[in-house]
Amino acid sequence: MNIAANPIIEADQTVYLKDYQKPSFLVDSIHLDIQVYDEHSQVDAVLELTRQTDGDLVLLGRDLELKSVVLNGQQLSQEQYTLDAEQLVIRNAPNQIKLETSVIIHPESNTQLEGLYQAASDLFVTQNEPEGFRKITFYPDRPDVLSVFTTRVEADKKYPVLLANGNLIEAGEAGEGRHYTIWQDPTKKPAYLFACVIGDLAVLKDRYVTSEGRDVALEIYAEEKDIPKCHIAMEALKHSMRWDEEHYGRPYDLDNYMIVATSAFNMGAMENKGLNIFNTSCVLADEEYTTDAAIMRVQSVIAHEYFHNWTGNRITCRDWFQLCLKEGLTVFRDQSFSEDLQSAAVQRIDDVAVLKAHQFPEDSGPLSHPPRPDHFVEINNFYTATVYEKGAEINRMMATLLGKEKFRKGTDEYFERHDGQAVTVEDWVAALTAGSGVDLSNFLTWYNQPGTPKLEAEGHYDVAAQTYTLNFKQSLKAHPKYPNLKAVPIPVALALFDAATGEQLVLNSDSLFENAVKDGVYLFDQDQASIVFSGLSTKPVVSLLRNFSAPVNLEFNYTDEELAFLIQYETNGFNQWQATQTLLERILLNGHDAHIYIQAIKNTLPDLVAQDPLLASRLFDVPSEGYLGSRIDTDYEPVKIQEQRNALIEKLARELGEFCKDTYLALDPDLQKEFSQAMGVRALKNIMLSMMARQGDETAFELAYQQYEATANMSERLGALRVLVWNDAPQAEAALHDFYQRFKDEALSLDQWFTLQAAHPCATTETIQYLTSHADYDLGVPNRIRSVSGGLNANPVNTWSFGVDHFIGLAKYLDEKNPIVGSRLLQVLSRWYTLAEPQRSEVKAKLEALKPQVKSKNVSETLSSMLSI
Ligand code: BES
Ligand code: ZN
């Protein structure tokens, strides 16, 4: 083979948005023939190409063994093309091309879980986003090349299931105990949405009739024993299909929709056209094996991948810099869907908690980047909290500002204009602007610059004038790579309350100054501005950034009493919760008195438990050690944060002691009709139980053990087990053993067993050693790696002591075996520079020592960004 060096790639591996160029050829159609054997697979491809602009024909390919290239019927010799490790280039190609290639690949030894890979002894699947298709065949593997795919799949009959995208048009015998199917996908798509599945799986079937009358066959494929755990996902799928029709006017466009579950998957799930492939953790759901939180996640991931059919598949991205176009919008859509499934306030609380715990720290450290990055080395490193979560927030801000009706007009315009196209963030904002009639172009600033804006506000009441003035100021931390940071449009949702009665004041236009606030939202889009409310006979209590209307760090000098007031009287559940968090942070970090918080909780809880038990449970959230640590930028000492937090929890447990016990005994999840209410009651009971155990209440252990034994519900069982294990209760060993025996053949439940032990606050190197050398630990299964690593990382004190070697060891081990996962795990250490000395220098030295030992672009890029601070 002719491997020519490619000096361009070697000199600088960075790709820039500004260098975007249209592809020289478009692919009118592709016929793929994939033949799977035990020791290799053969892929034959026939491409019909048409020239679009000048330039060479560039076909990307990686780890492919090229057998032959035929151009317009003529076999090419090695002098007629150049081939290197990344691409096959044909110079002076004619304008109309029929290109036939044949390659050999090795899915049976593909541990990176990208391209076509063997996922289990009886299963082969694909994962092609973002750049996996080039590991299957030579192709212009970029999202702006859309084509019509016809796929033949051939394998031994020991694999009865042979799937690909679109409609099944033929199936038959292939001799020597083999068989085949042929699939045709009528809609044009980029290669990253191609999928095929070869295996031995059982299937759950259902049907759905769209608003247009299309009768769609729904199929979820999983291992036989897991089929009973697919019903929740199936219901969620039908619900999502209806939801997208009702909220966005988008019916499904094919006659079938298939979902395949596999336990060997780097991510959560993938939206391949008509053939989603899911991590088992995001499909399988059953109260007996799955926690409530995991059940909610299954429903939202099913919705997310389904929603991509319109936002991602029918309208896709021009290039990978535009990733947040499809991901940010689709996350916003799945969040909105989930708000309809459970307490909307709690869904928002949980989404914001993720944003603040992951995206805010990412955006304030060395991995900070704009939601639409302008350069990258390895695109896989950019499936980040910023692209996803901040991307979703930008869409939410525009939706908030427009209101339901205008937002819908905007999205209608987007689908109308761009169906079948590969577009940019600018196209999206322009369509929203045109459809709604509201100029949103300054929101592009949000997409193009990094950092979390600081929003400083101060309120001033003037007795004589009976006015209340709010002064706003916004700022961004300077960034070396982005010198021209601009003010962004910040929708500030707000309300005023009567301090004496707790009633919300009606902001009619008389009471407003220059009509600055519309529908409870003030659009702050300058460096500084003020608004004045008039006609107020007493000083009001203001509630700012209701429902977290913008992803900013708000600084406002509430008094503790005002925060307690908001806990009791604010009708926006999110801001009620936010008030508890602000108050708790002050108690924790600034030594404020806890009594005000405790009294407010006691006043609020009884009614709230009846109304929204899940929200009631969230009011007990104490900011995690990890979150608190992320708020500290220098001289961070994890042990100190741990001590302060433990002291607070002990204080709360002491003062709420009786109350916790009474609440625990009074609540019964089985009396709740709705899943979401029962989930709330279970959450609340588990919190009460752990508070009781914290107090050293012996009966708490007995109650926990009873709860553990009596239940058939995973949230209850795991909640009880956690209390026993984390408090080293006498019953802990027996319960852990019992759990293992019960669930040893249920991979996802067993993951919980690993996580729970790794997350023990007093876990040690030995604990991790014991878990990672356990017979059921498997470095080939990302879920199992994450179960231990995720548990360990629940305690920053542990992460930053013995955890450092654990994560560095994993990054090194996975560097070539699974660089996508290796790179992600390493990011756990990205805030090393905030540590106090000598820890800071110690961790830095270890990271630097890793540098010469890693080869993959994924891990190298992450490591050098981490060290660039
Ligand atoms: N398109 C992604 C899946 C993906 C991303 C595959 C990167 C390969 C590389 C999918 O739509 C997605 O975003 N999945 C999320 C879950 C979702 C609910 C946010 C995931 O896999 O974590
Ligand atoms: Zn997605």
Short mmCIF file of C-alpha atoms and ligand atoms in Angstrom, two decimals, residues 127 129-130 267-271 297 301 304-305 308 326-327 331 334 380 383 388, ligand 1:
data_model
loop_
_atom_site.label_atom_id
_atom_site.label_comp_id
_atom_site.label_asym_id
_atom_site.label_seq_id
_atom_site.Cartn_x
_atom_site.Cartn_y
_atom_site.Cartn_z
CA GLN A 127 -21.49 4.52 15.86
CA GLU A 129 -21.16 10.48 14.70
CA PRO A 130 -19.11 12.50 14.29
CA MET A 267 -22.28 7.76 24.93
CA GLY A 268 -25.94 7.66 25.98
CA ALA A 269 -27.62 7.18 22.63
CA MET A 270 -27.44 8.02 18.93
CA GLU A 271 -30.12 9.35 16.58
CA ARG A 297 -33.40 9.83 32.10
CA VAL A 301 -33.10 10.38 26.10
CA HIS A 304 -34.04 13.59 22.68
CA GLU A 305 -33.05 11.09 19.99
CA HIS A 308 -33.34 14.84 16.42
CA LYS A 326 -28.64 20.36 16.61
CA GLU A 327 -27.64 19.48 20.17
CA VAL A 331 -31.67 19.41 24.49
CA ASP A 334 -36.16 17.29 25.47
CA ASN A 380 -15.08 14.28 19.84
CA TYR A 383 -19.47 17.14 22.92
CA TYR A 388 -25.16 20.96 24.96
N1 BES B 1 -25.81 12.79 18.82
C1 BES B 1 -25.63 12.42 20.18
C2 BES B 1 -24.85 11.18 20.38
C3 BES B 1 -23.38 11.24 20.12
C4 BES B 1 -22.62 12.31 20.46
C5 BES B 1 -22.76 10.19 19.59
C6 BES B 1 -21.28 12.30 20.21
C7 BES B 1 -21.42 10.21 19.33
C8 BES B 1 -20.66 11.26 19.65
C9 BES B 1 -26.98 12.20 20.88
O1 BES B 1 -28.04 12.81 20.29
C10 BES B 1 -26.83 12.77 22.24
O2 BES B 1 -26.72 13.95 22.36
N2 BES B 1 -26.82 11.93 23.26
C11 BES B 1 -26.60 12.31 24.62
C12 BES B 1 -27.85 12.17 25.44
C13 BES B 1 -28.79 13.31 25.28
C14 BES B 1 -30.06 13.08 26.06
C15 BES B 1 -28.21 14.64 25.66
C16 BES B 1 -25.56 11.35 25.14
O3 BES B 1 -25.25 10.37 24.47
O4 BES B 1 -25.03 11.61 26.21
#
